[in-house]
Coordinates of C-alpha atoms in Angstrom, one line a residue:
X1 CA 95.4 83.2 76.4
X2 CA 92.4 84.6 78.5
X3 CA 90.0 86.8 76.7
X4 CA 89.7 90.7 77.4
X5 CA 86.7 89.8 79.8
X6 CA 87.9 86.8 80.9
X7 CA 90.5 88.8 82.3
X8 CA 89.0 91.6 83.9
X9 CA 86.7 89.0 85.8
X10 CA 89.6 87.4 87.2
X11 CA 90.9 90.9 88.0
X12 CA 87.9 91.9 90.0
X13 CA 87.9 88.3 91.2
X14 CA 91.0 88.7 93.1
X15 CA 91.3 92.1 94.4
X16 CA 88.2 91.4 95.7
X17 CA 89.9 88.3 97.8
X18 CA 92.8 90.9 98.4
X19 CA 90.1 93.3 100.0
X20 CA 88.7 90.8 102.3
X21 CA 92.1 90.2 104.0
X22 CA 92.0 93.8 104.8
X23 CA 88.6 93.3 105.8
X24 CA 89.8 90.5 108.2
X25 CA 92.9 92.6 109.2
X26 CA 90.8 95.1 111.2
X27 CA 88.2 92.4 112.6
X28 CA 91.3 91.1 114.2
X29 CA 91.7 94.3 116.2
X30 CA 88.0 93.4 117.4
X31 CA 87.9 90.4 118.2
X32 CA 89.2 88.7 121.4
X33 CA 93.0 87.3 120.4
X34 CA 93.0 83.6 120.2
X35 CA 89.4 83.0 120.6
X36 CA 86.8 80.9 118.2
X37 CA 86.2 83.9 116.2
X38 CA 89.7 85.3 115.5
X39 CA 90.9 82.2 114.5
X40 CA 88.2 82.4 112.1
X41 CA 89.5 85.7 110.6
X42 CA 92.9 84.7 110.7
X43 CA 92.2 81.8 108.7
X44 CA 90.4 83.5 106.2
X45 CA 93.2 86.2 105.8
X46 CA 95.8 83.7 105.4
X47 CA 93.5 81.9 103.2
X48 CA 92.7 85.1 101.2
X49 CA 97.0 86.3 100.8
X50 CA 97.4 82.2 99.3
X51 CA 94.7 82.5 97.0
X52 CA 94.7 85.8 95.3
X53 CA 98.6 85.6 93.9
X54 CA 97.6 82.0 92.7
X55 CA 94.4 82.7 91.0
X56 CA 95.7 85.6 89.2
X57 CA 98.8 84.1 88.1
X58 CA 97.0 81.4 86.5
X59 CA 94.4 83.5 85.0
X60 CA 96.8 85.7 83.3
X61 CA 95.4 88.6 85.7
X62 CA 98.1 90.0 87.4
X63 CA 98.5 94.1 87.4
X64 CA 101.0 96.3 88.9
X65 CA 97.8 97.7 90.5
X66 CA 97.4 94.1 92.1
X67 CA 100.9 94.3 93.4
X68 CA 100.7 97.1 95.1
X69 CA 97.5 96.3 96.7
X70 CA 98.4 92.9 97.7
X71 CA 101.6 94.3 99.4
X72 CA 99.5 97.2 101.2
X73 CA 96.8 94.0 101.9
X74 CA 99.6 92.2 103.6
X75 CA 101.2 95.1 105.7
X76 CA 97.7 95.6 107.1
X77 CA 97.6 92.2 107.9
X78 CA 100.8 91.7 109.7
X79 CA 100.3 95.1 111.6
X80 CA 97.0 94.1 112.9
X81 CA 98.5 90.7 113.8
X82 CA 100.9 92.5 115.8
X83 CA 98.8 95.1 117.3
X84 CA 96.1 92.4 118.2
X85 CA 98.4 89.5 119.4
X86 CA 101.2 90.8 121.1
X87 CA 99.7 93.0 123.5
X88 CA 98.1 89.5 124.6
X89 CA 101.7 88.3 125.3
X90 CA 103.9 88.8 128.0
X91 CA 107.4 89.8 126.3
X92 CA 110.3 91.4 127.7
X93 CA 111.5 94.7 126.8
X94 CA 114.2 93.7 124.4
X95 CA 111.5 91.9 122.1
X96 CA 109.9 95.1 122.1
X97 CA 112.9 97.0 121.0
X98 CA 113.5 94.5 118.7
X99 CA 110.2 94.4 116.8
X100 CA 110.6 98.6 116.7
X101 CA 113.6 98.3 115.5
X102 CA 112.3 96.2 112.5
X103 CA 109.2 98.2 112.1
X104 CA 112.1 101.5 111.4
X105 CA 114.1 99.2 109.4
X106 CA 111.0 98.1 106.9
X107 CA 109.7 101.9 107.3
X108 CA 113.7 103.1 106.2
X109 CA 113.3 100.7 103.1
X110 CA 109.8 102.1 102.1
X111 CA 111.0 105.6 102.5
X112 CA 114.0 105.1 100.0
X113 CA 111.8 103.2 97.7
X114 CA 109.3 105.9 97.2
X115 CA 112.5 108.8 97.2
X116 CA 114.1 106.5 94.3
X117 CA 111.0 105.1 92.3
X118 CA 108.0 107.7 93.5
X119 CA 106.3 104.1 94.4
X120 CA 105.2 102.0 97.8
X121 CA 108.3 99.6 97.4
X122 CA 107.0 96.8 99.4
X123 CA 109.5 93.6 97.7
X124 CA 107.9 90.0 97.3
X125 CA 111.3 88.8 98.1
X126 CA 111.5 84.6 99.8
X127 CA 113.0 86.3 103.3
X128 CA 109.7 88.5 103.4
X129 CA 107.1 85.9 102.9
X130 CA 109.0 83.2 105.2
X131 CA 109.0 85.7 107.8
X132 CA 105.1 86.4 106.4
X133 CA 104.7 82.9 106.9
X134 CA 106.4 82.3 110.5
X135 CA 104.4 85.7 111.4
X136 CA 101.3 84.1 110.1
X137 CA 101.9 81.2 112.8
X138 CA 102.5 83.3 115.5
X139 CA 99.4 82.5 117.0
X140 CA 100.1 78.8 116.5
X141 CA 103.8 79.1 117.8
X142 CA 102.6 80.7 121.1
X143 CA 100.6 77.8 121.8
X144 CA 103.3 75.0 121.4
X145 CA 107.1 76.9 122.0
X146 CA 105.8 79.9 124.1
X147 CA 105.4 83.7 123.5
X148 CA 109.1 84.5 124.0
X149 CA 111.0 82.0 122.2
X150 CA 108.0 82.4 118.8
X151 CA 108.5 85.8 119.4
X152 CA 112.7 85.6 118.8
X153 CA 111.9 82.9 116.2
X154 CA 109.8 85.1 114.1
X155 CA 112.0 88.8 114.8
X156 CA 115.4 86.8 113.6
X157 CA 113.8 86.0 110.8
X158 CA 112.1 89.2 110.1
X159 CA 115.5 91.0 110.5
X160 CA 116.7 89.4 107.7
X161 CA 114.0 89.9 105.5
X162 CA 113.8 93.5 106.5
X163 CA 117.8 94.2 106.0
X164 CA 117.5 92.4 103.0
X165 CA 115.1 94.3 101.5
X166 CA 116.9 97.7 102.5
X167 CA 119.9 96.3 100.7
X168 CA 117.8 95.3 97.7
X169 CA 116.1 99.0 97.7
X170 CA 118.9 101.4 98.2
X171 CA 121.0 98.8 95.3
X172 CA 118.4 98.4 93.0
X173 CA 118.7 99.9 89.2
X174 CA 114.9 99.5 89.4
X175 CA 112.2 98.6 91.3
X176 CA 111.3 95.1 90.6
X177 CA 108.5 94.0 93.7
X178 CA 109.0 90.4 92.5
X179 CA 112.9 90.4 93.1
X180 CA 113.7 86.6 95.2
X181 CA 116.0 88.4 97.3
X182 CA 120.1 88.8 97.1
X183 CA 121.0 86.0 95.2
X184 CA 118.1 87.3 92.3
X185 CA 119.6 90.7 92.5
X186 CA 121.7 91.0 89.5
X187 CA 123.7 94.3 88.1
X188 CA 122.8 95.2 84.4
X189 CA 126.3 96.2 83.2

């Protein structure tokens, strides 16, 4: 068991990681998409959202505070992602429609999470970091399978993840960020 201090290093420690991903978020929207640079600070976000869960887990420092801020740390992320990479892209209309549609989707599950639990209900669920994941190597999948079909890879799976955790929000007895998804979702009778 980690001491008291112990502890709130390792708390410092990692929202401190946490805030350099959203530090890296916005240099994305600077910096040329795909170039030396921006690979750079896309490394070091992706780097930043494996390290923080993992160092706090197994220093006994994680916080409901950390959550949160990881979750808020990761929206940022994908949003600038988005915002930086896909104007780069040359996608048709109905990938646009598609990726708004999502966006309302996840914004519809956020909305009903703070009317039911007055909190930001972002859900740790495994649809939302494989779709985390495949929108982490967007950049990558451009390069080898082409804008469009990485595009369609990554909003399929994003739908799911974002109807799932809709599902999982307006069902929920209470909010658990740390739900795996449907099949963890179990009544209390």
């Amino acid at each position: 068991m980690p001491s008291a201090r112990s502890r709130t290093y390792a708390l410092v420690l990692v929202n401190a990681i946490t805030a350099m991903r959203l530090v890296g978020s916005l240099a994305l929207l600077a910096l040329a998409p795909l170039s030396a640079p921006y690979y750079v600070a896309y490394a070091a976000c992706g780097a930043s959202d494996a390290l923080d869960g993992w160092i706090a887990r197994r220093a006994g420092a994680t916080s409901a505070f950390g959550v949160s801020f990881d979750s808020v740390a990761d929206t940022v992320f994908a949003l600038a992602l988005v915002a930086s990479l896909l104007p780069a892209a040359e996608l048709p209309l109905f990938v646009w429609l598609w990726i708004a549609a999502i966006a309302l989707v996840k914004l519809a599950a956020l909305a009903v999470g703070y009317a039911r639990f007055r909190a930001y209900a972002a859900l740790h669920t495994y649809a939302n970091k494989l779709a985390g994941l495949a929108l982490f190597f967007l950049p990558v999948l451009f390069a080898f399978a082409g804008s469009v079909p990485a595009a369609v890879a990554v909003c399929a799976l994003a739908t799911f993840a974002a109807l799932e955790e809709l599902v999982l929000t307006v069902k929920a007895p209470a909010l658990d960020p740390n739900v795996k998804g449907v099949l963890g979702f179990r009544r209390k009778r």
